[in-house]
Short mmCIF file of C-alpha atoms in Angstrom, two decimals:
data_model
loop_
_atom_site.label_atom_id
_atom_site.label_comp_id
_atom_site.label_asym_id
_atom_site.label_seq_id
_atom_site.Cartn_x
_atom_site.Cartn_y
_atom_site.Cartn_z
CA MET A 1 33.86 -8.02 -31.11
CA THR A 2 34.09 -5.81 -27.85
CA THR A 3 33.53 -2.06 -28.32
CA PRO A 4 34.52 0.33 -25.88
CA ARG A 5 31.54 0.73 -24.97
CA ASP A 6 31.02 -2.46 -23.89
CA GLY A 7 34.12 -2.28 -21.21
CA ARG A 8 32.73 0.47 -19.89
CA MET A 9 29.82 -1.51 -19.17
CA ARG A 10 30.97 -4.13 -17.98
CA PRO A 11 31.90 -3.35 -14.22
CA ILE A 12 28.29 -1.97 -14.24
CA ARG A 13 26.71 -4.99 -14.91
CA ILE A 14 29.18 -6.90 -12.24
CA VAL A 15 28.46 -4.82 -9.93
CA LEU A 16 24.20 -4.60 -10.72
CA PHE A 17 24.23 -8.28 -10.42
CA LEU A 18 25.58 -8.67 -7.38
CA LEU A 19 23.73 -6.30 -5.70
CA ILE A 20 20.74 -7.50 -6.81
CA TRP A 21 21.90 -11.08 -5.90
CA ALA A 22 23.31 -10.35 -2.50
CA SER A 23 20.00 -8.28 -1.65
CA CYS A 24 17.90 -10.86 -2.38
CA SER A 25 20.09 -13.76 -0.41
CA TRP A 26 20.41 -11.15 2.28
CA PHE A 27 17.02 -11.48 3.73
CA GLY A 28 14.94 -14.22 4.71
CA SER A 29 10.80 -14.90 4.69
CA TRP A 30 9.46 -17.11 7.52
CA GLU A 31 10.87 -20.89 6.40
CA MET A 32 8.08 -22.45 8.04
CA ASN A 33 5.42 -21.05 5.96
CA THR A 34 3.40 -24.26 5.03
CA ASN A 35 3.62 -22.93 1.04
CA ASN A 36 6.89 -22.31 1.09
CA ALA A 37 8.11 -25.68 3.91
CA VAL A 38 5.97 -27.76 1.37
CA ARG A 39 8.03 -27.91 -1.83
CA LEU A 40 11.29 -27.98 0.65
CA TYR A 41 9.88 -31.20 1.74
CA ALA A 42 9.27 -32.34 -0.99
CA THR A 43 12.95 -31.81 -2.34
CA LEU A 44 13.92 -33.53 1.25
CA ALA A 45 12.20 -36.59 -0.17
CA ILE A 46 13.38 -36.58 -3.03
CA VAL A 47 17.35 -36.34 -2.41
CA GLU A 48 16.75 -38.10 1.47
CA ARG A 49 14.74 -41.19 0.22
CA GLY A 50 14.44 -41.02 -3.77
CA GLU A 51 10.71 -41.27 -3.65
CA ALA A 52 8.25 -38.12 -4.19
CA THR A 53 5.95 -38.94 -0.66
CA ILE A 54 6.13 -36.57 1.79
CA ASP A 55 4.35 -38.86 4.47
CA GLN A 56 7.38 -38.11 7.10
CA TYR A 57 5.62 -34.39 6.91
CA ASP A 58 1.80 -34.99 7.48
CA SER A 59 1.94 -33.04 10.13
CA ALA A 60 3.92 -30.78 9.37
CA THR A 61 2.11 -28.76 6.90
CA THR A 62 -1.31 -27.93 6.00
CA ASP A 63 -0.50 -27.59 1.56
CA LYS A 64 -0.65 -30.85 0.44
CA ALA A 65 -2.46 -33.50 -2.02
CA ARG A 66 -3.47 -37.10 -1.37
CA PHE A 67 -3.74 -39.85 -3.47
CA GLY A 68 -5.06 -43.07 -2.15
CA GLN A 69 -3.03 -43.70 1.18
CA HIS A 70 -0.10 -41.07 0.49
CA VAL A 71 0.74 -37.42 1.11
CA TYR A 72 2.38 -35.57 -1.72
CA LEU A 73 3.33 -32.11 -3.06
CA ASP A 74 0.69 -30.21 -4.04
CA LYS A 75 2.32 -27.30 -6.25
CA ALA A 76 3.84 -27.07 -9.45
CA PRO A 77 6.83 -28.91 -8.78
CA GLY A 78 9.61 -26.46 -10.57
CA MET A 79 10.84 -25.04 -7.06
CA THR A 80 10.90 -28.21 -5.66
CA LEU A 81 13.31 -29.33 -8.46
CA MET A 82 14.93 -26.26 -8.47
CA ALA A 83 15.92 -26.93 -4.82
CA VAL A 84 17.54 -30.25 -5.25
CA PRO A 85 20.73 -29.38 -5.95
CA ALA A 86 20.95 -27.32 -2.78
CA VAL A 87 20.02 -29.43 -0.88
CA ALA A 88 21.92 -32.71 -2.56
CA ALA A 89 24.70 -30.59 -1.62
CA LEU A 90 24.25 -30.07 1.98
CA GLN A 91 23.09 -33.41 2.43
CA ALA A 92 26.87 -34.65 0.99
CA LEU A 93 28.25 -32.20 3.48
CA SER A 94 26.28 -33.20 6.26
CA SER A 95 24.83 -36.51 7.33
CA LYS A 96 21.95 -35.31 9.10
CA LYS A 97 18.48 -36.02 7.87
CA SER A 98 14.97 -34.37 8.94
CA ASN A 99 13.85 -37.87 9.73
CA GLU A 100 16.01 -37.28 13.14
CA PHE A 101 14.28 -34.42 14.11
CA GLN A 102 11.09 -33.97 15.53
CA LEU A 103 8.81 -32.19 12.67
CA LEU A 104 7.58 -29.34 15.14
CA THR A 105 7.27 -25.87 13.33
CA GLY A 106 8.06 -24.54 16.37
CA SER A 107 10.98 -26.93 16.90
CA SER A 108 13.80 -24.67 16.98
CA ASP A 109 16.43 -27.99 15.90
CA PHE A 110 14.27 -28.07 12.88
CA ALA A 111 13.37 -25.15 11.75
CA ARG A 112 17.33 -24.16 11.65
CA PHE A 113 17.76 -27.41 9.41
CA ILE A 114 14.55 -26.26 7.17
CA ARG A 115 16.47 -22.36 6.88
CA LEU A 116 19.21 -23.77 6.24
CA ARG A 117 17.93 -25.80 3.22
CA THR A 118 15.81 -22.77 2.44
CA ARG A 119 18.64 -20.21 2.39
CA LEU A 120 21.03 -21.82 0.26
CA ALA A 121 17.67 -23.25 -2.58
CA VAL A 122 16.76 -19.35 -2.63
CA ALA A 123 20.65 -18.22 -3.08
CA THR A 124 21.03 -20.79 -5.69
CA GLY A 125 17.34 -19.96 -7.71
CA PRO A 126 14.81 -17.39 -7.18
CA ALA A 127 18.16 -14.58 -5.92
CA LEU A 128 19.80 -15.95 -8.58
CA LEU A 129 17.04 -16.10 -11.52
CA THR A 130 15.96 -12.25 -10.51
CA ALA A 131 19.39 -11.06 -10.65
CA ILE A 132 19.84 -12.39 -14.09
CA ALA A 133 16.76 -11.00 -15.21
CA ALA A 134 17.72 -7.24 -13.33
CA LEU A 135 20.77 -7.71 -15.77
CA LEU A 136 18.78 -8.83 -18.96
CA LEU A 137 16.39 -5.58 -18.24
CA PHE A 138 19.67 -3.56 -18.15
CA ASP A 139 20.24 -5.07 -21.58
CA LEU A 140 16.95 -5.03 -22.92
CA ALA A 141 16.80 -1.02 -21.46
CA LEU A 142 19.82 -0.17 -22.89
CA THR A 143 19.01 -1.43 -26.78
CA LEU A 144 15.69 0.69 -26.52
CA THR A 145 16.91 4.01 -25.40
CA GLY A 146 20.72 3.95 -25.87
CA SER A 147 21.34 5.22 -22.43
CA ALA A 148 23.01 3.71 -19.63
CA SER A 149 21.55 5.56 -16.98
CA ALA A 150 18.02 4.66 -18.48
CA ALA A 151 18.71 1.18 -18.10
CA LEU A 152 20.18 1.11 -14.63
CA ALA A 153 16.82 3.12 -13.15
CA THR A 154 14.75 0.30 -15.40
CA ALA A 155 16.79 -2.62 -13.75
CA LEU A 156 17.03 -1.15 -10.03
CA ALA A 157 12.87 -0.01 -10.29
CA TYR A 158 12.44 -4.29 -11.10
CA GLY A 159 15.28 -5.58 -9.02
CA LEU A 160 14.75 -3.37 -5.92
CA GLY A 161 12.04 -1.59 -6.41
CA THR A 162 9.38 -4.24 -6.45
CA PRO A 163 7.95 -6.78 -4.64
CA ALA A 164 9.98 -9.40 -6.73
CA TRP A 165 12.47 -8.47 -4.12
CA ALA A 166 10.98 -9.90 -1.31
CA TRP A 167 9.49 -12.73 -2.72
CA SER A 168 13.19 -13.74 -4.20
CA THR A 169 13.72 -14.89 -0.39
CA SER A 170 11.26 -17.43 -0.20
CA LEU A 171 10.77 -20.66 -2.37
CA LEU A 172 7.59 -19.64 -3.75
CA GLY A 173 7.48 -19.45 -7.68
CA HIS A 174 5.86 -16.17 -8.00
CA ALA A 175 9.44 -14.07 -7.96
CA PRO A 176 11.14 -17.07 -10.44
CA LEU A 177 8.03 -16.43 -12.73
CA ALA A 178 8.50 -12.65 -13.30
CA ALA A 179 12.06 -13.47 -13.99
CA LEU A 180 11.37 -15.81 -16.50
CA TYR A 181 9.21 -13.29 -17.98
CA VAL A 182 12.06 -11.39 -18.98
CA ILE A 183 14.69 -13.75 -20.00
CA ALA A 184 11.49 -15.36 -22.22
CA LEU A 185 11.03 -11.29 -23.66
CA TRP A 186 14.92 -10.67 -23.62
CA ALA A 187 15.43 -14.09 -25.70
CA ALA A 188 12.36 -13.07 -28.31
CA ILE A 189 14.01 -9.54 -29.22
CA ARG A 190 17.18 -11.12 -29.26
CA ALA A 191 16.32 -13.87 -31.69
CA THR A 192 14.08 -11.86 -33.84
CA THR A 193 16.00 -8.18 -34.63
CA GLY A 194 18.69 -7.94 -36.97
CA GLU A 195 19.51 -10.31 -40.25
CA LYS A 196 21.97 -12.40 -38.58
CA THR A 197 20.40 -15.86 -36.73
CA ARG A 198 20.76 -15.75 -33.43
CA ARG A 199 19.94 -19.63 -32.94
CA TRP A 200 20.69 -20.06 -29.03
CA PRO A 201 18.17 -17.11 -27.90
CA ALA A 202 15.69 -18.96 -29.51
CA PHE A 203 16.69 -21.96 -27.74
CA LEU A 204 16.75 -20.25 -24.45
CA LEU A 205 13.25 -18.60 -25.62
CA GLY A 206 11.39 -22.10 -25.42
CA ILE A 207 13.33 -23.26 -22.37
CA THR A 208 12.41 -20.58 -20.53
CA LEU A 209 8.85 -20.51 -21.46
CA GLY A 210 8.64 -24.03 -20.60
CA TRP A 211 10.09 -23.81 -18.10
CA ALA A 212 7.80 -21.45 -16.27
CA VAL A 213 5.02 -23.94 -16.65
CA VAL A 214 7.09 -26.02 -14.78
CA VAL A 215 7.54 -23.69 -11.93
CA GLU A 216 3.54 -22.12 -12.02
CA TYR A 217 0.62 -23.77 -13.95
CA PRO A 218 -0.69 -20.32 -15.17
CA ALA A 219 2.19 -19.65 -17.29
CA ALA A 220 1.07 -21.15 -19.72
CA ILE A 221 -1.66 -18.73 -20.87
CA ALA A 222 0.99 -15.60 -20.37
CA GLY A 223 3.55 -18.06 -21.97
CA SER A 224 1.56 -18.44 -25.04
CA ALA A 225 1.30 -15.03 -25.94
CA ILE A 226 4.32 -14.62 -25.94
CA ALA A 227 5.21 -17.24 -27.99
CA LEU A 228 2.38 -16.41 -30.47
CA TRP A 229 4.37 -12.77 -30.68
CA THR A 230 7.56 -14.51 -31.19
CA ALA A 231 5.73 -16.52 -34.33
CA TRP A 232 4.51 -13.55 -35.26
CA ARG A 233 8.24 -11.40 -35.25
CA ALA A 234 9.77 -13.82 -36.87
CA TRP A 235 7.16 -14.57 -39.51
CA ARG A 236 8.36 -12.47 -41.45
CA ARG A 237 12.21 -13.51 -41.38
CA PRO A 238 13.56 -15.76 -44.09
CA ASP A 239 15.02 -17.78 -41.06
CA ARG A 240 11.65 -18.55 -39.16
CA VAL A 241 11.52 -22.18 -39.47
CA THR A 242 15.17 -22.22 -37.80
CA VAL A 243 14.32 -19.44 -34.78
CA LEU A 244 10.75 -21.28 -34.52
CA GLY A 245 12.01 -24.83 -34.73
CA LEU A 246 14.30 -24.17 -32.13
CA ALA A 247 12.26 -22.38 -29.79
CA THR A 248 9.76 -24.96 -29.96
CA ALA A 249 12.19 -27.74 -28.99
CA GLY A 250 13.71 -25.72 -26.16
CA GLY A 251 9.71 -25.75 -25.12
CA LEU A 252 9.63 -29.15 -25.15
CA ILE A 253 12.99 -29.91 -23.40
CA GLY A 254 11.63 -27.40 -20.69
CA LEU A 255 8.82 -28.77 -20.31
CA LEU A 256 10.35 -32.61 -19.56
CA PRO A 257 10.58 -32.24 -16.16
CA LEU A 258 7.30 -31.63 -15.23
CA PHE A 259 6.11 -34.75 -16.97
CA ALA A 260 8.89 -36.57 -15.32
CA TYR A 261 8.27 -35.63 -11.72
CA ASN A 262 4.62 -36.72 -12.84
CA MET A 263 6.07 -39.78 -13.70
CA PHE A 264 7.91 -40.38 -11.10
CA ALA A 265 5.32 -39.42 -8.06
CA PHE A 266 2.30 -40.66 -10.05
CA GLY A 267 3.02 -43.33 -12.59
CA SER A 268 1.83 -41.06 -15.24
CA PRO A 269 3.13 -38.06 -17.02
CA PHE A 270 -0.44 -35.80 -16.89
CA GLN A 271 -1.65 -36.71 -13.57
CA LEU A 272 -1.04 -33.23 -11.16
CA GLY A 273 -0.35 -32.51 -7.61
CA TYR A 274 -3.47 -29.99 -7.91
CA GLU A 275 -6.03 -32.83 -8.31
CA GLY A 276 -5.55 -34.17 -5.19
CA VAL A 277 -5.49 -30.58 -3.03
CA ILE A 278 -7.05 -31.38 0.20
CA GLY A 279 -8.55 -28.72 2.59
CA PHE A 280 -9.18 -26.11 -0.17
CA ASP A 281 -12.46 -26.60 -1.97
CA GLY A 282 -12.18 -23.44 -3.94
CA MET A 283 -10.04 -25.41 -6.06
CA SER A 284 -12.85 -27.34 -7.40
CA GLN A 285 -14.15 -24.23 -9.20
CA GLY A 286 -13.42 -23.24 -12.48
CA LEU A 287 -10.46 -24.51 -13.70
CA PHE A 288 -8.19 -25.26 -10.49
CA GLY A 289 -10.05 -22.20 -8.64
CA ILE A 290 -9.70 -19.80 -11.44
CA SER A 291 -13.11 -18.58 -12.73
CA LEU A 292 -14.41 -15.35 -14.64
CA PRO A 293 -12.28 -12.37 -13.38
CA ASP A 294 -13.81 -10.37 -10.79
CA PRO A 295 -13.62 -6.56 -10.88
CA GLU A 296 -13.56 -5.80 -7.72
CA VAL A 297 -10.70 -8.16 -6.82
CA LEU A 298 -9.32 -6.39 -10.07
CA TRP A 299 -9.26 -3.66 -7.79
CA ARG A 300 -8.23 -4.59 -4.62
CA ILE A 301 -5.26 -6.27 -5.82
CA THR A 302 -3.60 -3.56 -8.02
CA PHE A 303 -4.74 -0.38 -6.37
CA GLY A 304 -7.03 -1.49 -2.69
CA HIS A 305 -5.99 -0.07 0.02
CA GLN A 306 -5.83 -3.36 1.90
CA ARG A 307 -3.13 -5.40 -0.31
CA GLY A 308 -2.76 -3.42 -4.18
CA LEU A 309 -0.03 -3.95 -5.84
CA PHE A 310 0.79 -0.30 -6.19
CA TRP A 311 1.13 0.12 -2.80
CA PHE A 312 4.17 -1.70 -2.41
CA ALA A 313 5.53 -0.21 -5.71
CA PRO A 314 4.36 2.80 -7.04
CA VAL A 315 7.37 2.76 -9.50
CA LEU A 316 4.96 1.03 -11.44
CA LEU A 317 2.85 3.79 -12.01
CA LEU A 318 5.31 5.30 -13.60
CA ALA A 319 6.38 2.27 -15.80
CA LEU A 320 2.27 1.71 -17.01
CA TRP A 321 2.80 5.30 -18.25
CA GLY A 322 6.55 3.75 -19.94
CA VAL A 323 3.95 1.18 -21.59
CA TRP A 324 1.78 3.59 -23.01
CA LEU A 325 4.44 5.80 -24.35
CA MET A 326 6.17 2.43 -25.95
CA ILE A 327 2.82 1.60 -27.63
CA ARG A 328 2.80 4.78 -29.05
CA ASP A 329 6.56 4.76 -30.55
CA GLY A 330 5.94 2.69 -33.95
CA ASN A 331 9.72 1.25 -33.24
CA THR A 332 8.49 -0.17 -30.07
CA ARG A 333 4.93 -0.61 -30.18
CA ASP A 334 4.81 -4.74 -30.47
CA ILE A 335 7.29 -4.71 -27.19
CA GLY A 336 4.60 -2.35 -25.22
CA VAL A 337 1.65 -4.70 -26.47
CA ILE A 338 2.98 -7.66 -25.05
CA VAL A 339 4.05 -6.31 -21.76
CA LEU A 340 0.75 -5.03 -21.47
CA ALA A 341 -0.89 -8.36 -22.54
CA ILE A 342 1.17 -9.91 -19.75
CA THR A 343 0.35 -7.85 -17.09
CA VAL A 344 -3.21 -7.77 -17.89
CA ILE A 345 -3.38 -11.65 -18.61
CA THR A 346 -2.26 -12.14 -15.02
CA LEU A 347 -3.85 -9.78 -13.06
CA LEU A 348 -7.70 -11.39 -14.76
CA ILE A 349 -6.25 -14.56 -14.01
CA ASN A 350 -5.63 -13.52 -10.20
CA ALA A 351 -8.90 -11.72 -9.97
CA GLY A 352 -10.71 -14.65 -11.07
CA TYR A 353 -8.99 -17.16 -8.80
CA PHE A 354 -10.95 -18.25 -5.96
CA TYR A 355 -8.01 -17.68 -3.52
CA TRP A 356 -6.45 -14.59 -4.98
CA ASP A 357 -5.39 -12.82 -1.54
CA GLY A 358 -2.73 -15.77 -1.17
CA GLY A 359 -4.20 -16.13 2.14
CA TYR A 360 -1.34 -15.05 4.84
CA SER A 361 0.57 -13.11 1.91
CA THR A 362 1.51 -9.54 2.07
CA GLY A 363 0.53 -7.51 -1.08
CA PRO A 364 -1.41 -9.88 -3.53
CA ARG A 365 1.56 -12.70 -4.24
CA HIS A 366 -0.16 -14.11 -7.61
CA SER A 367 -0.03 -10.68 -9.67
CA ILE A 368 4.23 -10.14 -9.21
CA PRO A 369 4.43 -12.23 -12.40
CA ILE A 370 3.67 -8.94 -13.97
CA VAL A 371 7.06 -6.63 -12.21
CA GLY A 372 9.70 -7.56 -14.43
CA VAL A 373 8.20 -6.98 -18.20
CA LEU A 374 5.98 -4.10 -16.92
CA ALA A 375 9.11 -1.97 -15.24
CA LEU A 376 10.73 -1.98 -18.88
CA GLY A 377 8.14 0.59 -18.92
CA ILE A 378 10.33 3.19 -16.40
CA ALA A 379 13.20 2.87 -19.17
CA PRO A 380 11.17 5.55 -22.11
CA VAL A 381 9.50 7.18 -19.17
CA TRP A 382 13.76 7.86 -18.12
CA MET A 383 13.93 9.49 -21.55
CA LYS A 384 10.67 11.63 -21.20
CA ARG A 385 12.30 13.29 -18.36
CA GLY A 386 11.89 17.35 -19.03
CA HIS A 387 13.84 20.26 -17.40
CA GLY A 388 13.43 21.89 -13.88
CA ALA A 389 12.78 20.47 -10.87
CA GLY A 390 9.85 17.53 -12.87
CA ARG A 391 13.61 15.96 -13.87
CA TYR A 392 14.11 14.53 -10.61
CA LEU A 393 10.39 12.20 -10.22
CA PRO A 394 11.24 9.31 -11.71
CA ALA A 395 14.40 9.42 -9.80
CA GLU A 396 12.59 10.01 -6.73
CA VAL A 397 9.58 7.44 -7.17
CA ILE A 398 12.60 4.76 -7.65
CA VAL A 399 14.07 5.59 -4.87
CA LEU A 400 10.81 5.71 -2.68
CA SER A 401 9.93 2.11 -3.92
CA ILE A 402 13.45 0.82 -3.08
CA ALA A 403 13.03 2.08 0.55
CA ILE A 404 9.13 0.72 0.99
CA ASN A 405 10.78 -2.61 -0.56
CA ALA A 406 14.06 -2.89 1.48
CA CYS A 407 11.52 -2.64 4.63
CA PHE A 408 9.17 -5.28 3.08
CA ALA A 409 12.34 -7.96 2.35
CA ALA A 410 13.77 -7.53 5.67
CA THR A 411 10.40 -8.02 7.65
CA ASP A 412 8.34 -10.50 6.13
CA ILE A 413 6.02 -11.65 2.94
CA TYR A 414 3.89 -13.82 5.37
CA GLY A 415 1.33 -10.69 5.96
CA SER A 416 -2.19 -11.46 7.86
CA PRO A 417 -4.60 -11.22 5.73
CA THR A 418 -6.65 -9.23 8.00
CA ALA A 419 -4.83 -6.47 8.26
CA SER A 420 -6.61 -3.05 7.16
CA PHE A 421 -3.58 -1.48 5.16
CA GLN A 422 -1.10 -4.02 4.99
CA LEU A 423 1.86 -1.70 3.64
CA ARG A 424 1.50 0.01 7.78
CA GLU A 425 0.57 -2.68 9.86
CA VAL A 426 2.41 -5.63 7.82
CA VAL A 427 5.47 -4.18 6.64
CA MET A 428 6.16 -0.76 8.34
CA VAL A 429 5.01 -1.42 11.97
CA PRO A 430 6.96 -4.71 12.30
CA PHE A 431 10.16 -2.89 10.43
CA ILE A 432 10.11 -0.36 12.88
CA LYS A 433 9.87 -2.66 15.94
CA GLY A 434 12.88 -4.18 14.56
CA HIS A 435 11.58 -7.54 13.37
CA LEU A 436 13.77 -8.68 10.92
CA ARG A 437 15.11 -11.49 9.44
CA THR A 438 19.03 -10.88 7.84
CA PHE A 439 21.83 -13.11 6.98
CA MET A 440 23.81 -11.83 9.54
CA SER A 441 21.24 -11.67 12.69
CA GLU A 442 20.20 -15.13 11.84
CA TRP A 443 23.60 -17.08 11.35
CA PHE A 444 25.77 -14.89 13.51
CA GLY A 445 23.79 -14.07 16.32
CA TRP A 446 23.63 -10.10 15.54
CA SER A 447 20.64 -7.76 16.33
CA PRO A 448 18.28 -7.57 13.43
CA GLY A 449 18.74 -4.15 13.33
CA ALA A 450 22.74 -4.26 12.80
CA GLY A 451 22.05 -6.73 10.57
CA PHE A 452 20.06 -4.33 8.08
CA ILE A 453 22.76 -1.41 8.92
CA LEU A 454 25.22 -3.84 7.18
CA TRP A 455 23.17 -4.10 4.45
CA GLN A 456 23.11 -0.53 4.08
CA ALA A 457 26.42 0.10 4.54
CA ILE A 458 27.07 -1.59 1.09
CA ALA A 459 24.16 -1.35 -0.80
CA LEU A 460 23.53 2.59 -0.89
CA PRO A 461 27.52 2.86 -1.46
CA THR A 462 26.97 0.84 -4.05
CA LEU A 463 24.13 2.59 -5.53
CA CYS A 464 25.84 5.62 -5.79
CA TRP A 465 28.69 3.80 -7.62
CA LEU A 466 26.23 2.49 -10.22
CA ALA A 467 24.22 5.91 -11.02
CA ILE A 468 27.64 7.86 -11.52
CA ALA A 469 29.50 5.56 -13.57
CA ALA A 470 26.42 5.28 -15.50
CA GLY A 471 25.84 9.03 -15.79
CA ARG A 472 29.26 9.34 -16.78
CA ILE A 473 28.75 7.13 -19.70
CA GLY A 474 26.52 9.28 -20.75
CA ALA A 475 28.49 12.39 -20.54
CA VAL A 476 31.22 10.88 -22.61
CA GLU A 477 28.92 9.95 -25.31
CA ARG A 478 27.24 13.31 -25.35
CA GLU A 479 30.50 14.92 -25.72
CA VAL A 480 31.70 11.88 -28.39
CA THR A 481 27.93 12.85 -30.05
CA LYS A 482 28.87 16.95 -30.32
CA ALA A 483 32.39 16.81 -31.31
#
């Protein structure tokens, strides 16, 4: 049954979703980056020729795996498979195929062909997942605090105030993984809260964790932590067999595309593309390049001057404080612990990875999966605001983070690894010089600056409306409480 409060929240939820999705779809990263392009090449091979080999694109990418005489995708196949519907739809509308172009990364015709398919795949994949996750973070924060303003601050901090925004403009799996962790957290809480058995959230939890592994293999570790935490929450319930059984079934179904792709590509469900990586000898160290964490690397990916995550998302510093507040509160302690666990596991894996910096990457891209669940810490910080000038601090930090990441999303996620301070040299300087990628400049011939101004003209009034609408709901509820 829909309550009056639900009715008042519905416009906020709809506008929030559209704002995040449109913002992620509005800007675009360089489609010919080899890490991005190889995923689309594999999609094209599936759609155009019904095969997994990407021999045709051998000269167009340095990221690849070789088995025998053939070249294959060297990544987890999740993002490639997610792009299939978009590429297949364009294939149905146009008779053009990739083999009709000269396969040079500098070729404008080939780049435009790849760009169109990348942008549509992003809009129906990473951008969509990030918008869904922002909506679920809103719901989680609302459940934890009862405040529409705190819930909105949490969702915006994640969707627009972290690098999840910029990385949602590509086909890399980091931003989708951040979104999948949020979806899994939401589903786990829904499935294990209240007396009524909620079957579909339990099933969704399993599918989400299974699919997360198909997107990025390291998700198996943090995903296992979420699964164990869920089992602990469910164990005291009379419906624990139902919840855990549905979650397990969902997990197996979520993993099926991985086994199916491996069988399709290599003839074995357990053979991985990573086993045939060429040109990256560090992948042979440890487990696919992952060894013991290096404390110096851990510092560099978090607070380091060159590419530390907190330089790009200062709002996450507030979120860390919020996680501590959650752990101190007996009602939210276990949620705070699992958020901290996901954060620590992901950072330690990144700190132990041979290619920890991500090469031509702006910021530590392998740490992006933490930003969604960590942003949940904004909710208790928002509720902890005092009086006087200090009460505006969370809002000010969120606005600063949104401004930084608007510049980040508008420029490019593939930054120089030699830049001494990437936020300045790779983001701010190119932004000031107008080196931007926007929907209007790429497809309608607008100047990049004009394309960014149009986004601002839409986004800023929308943000103001969201803040006012959430504030009014809070004011109404306070009046009702007093009465």
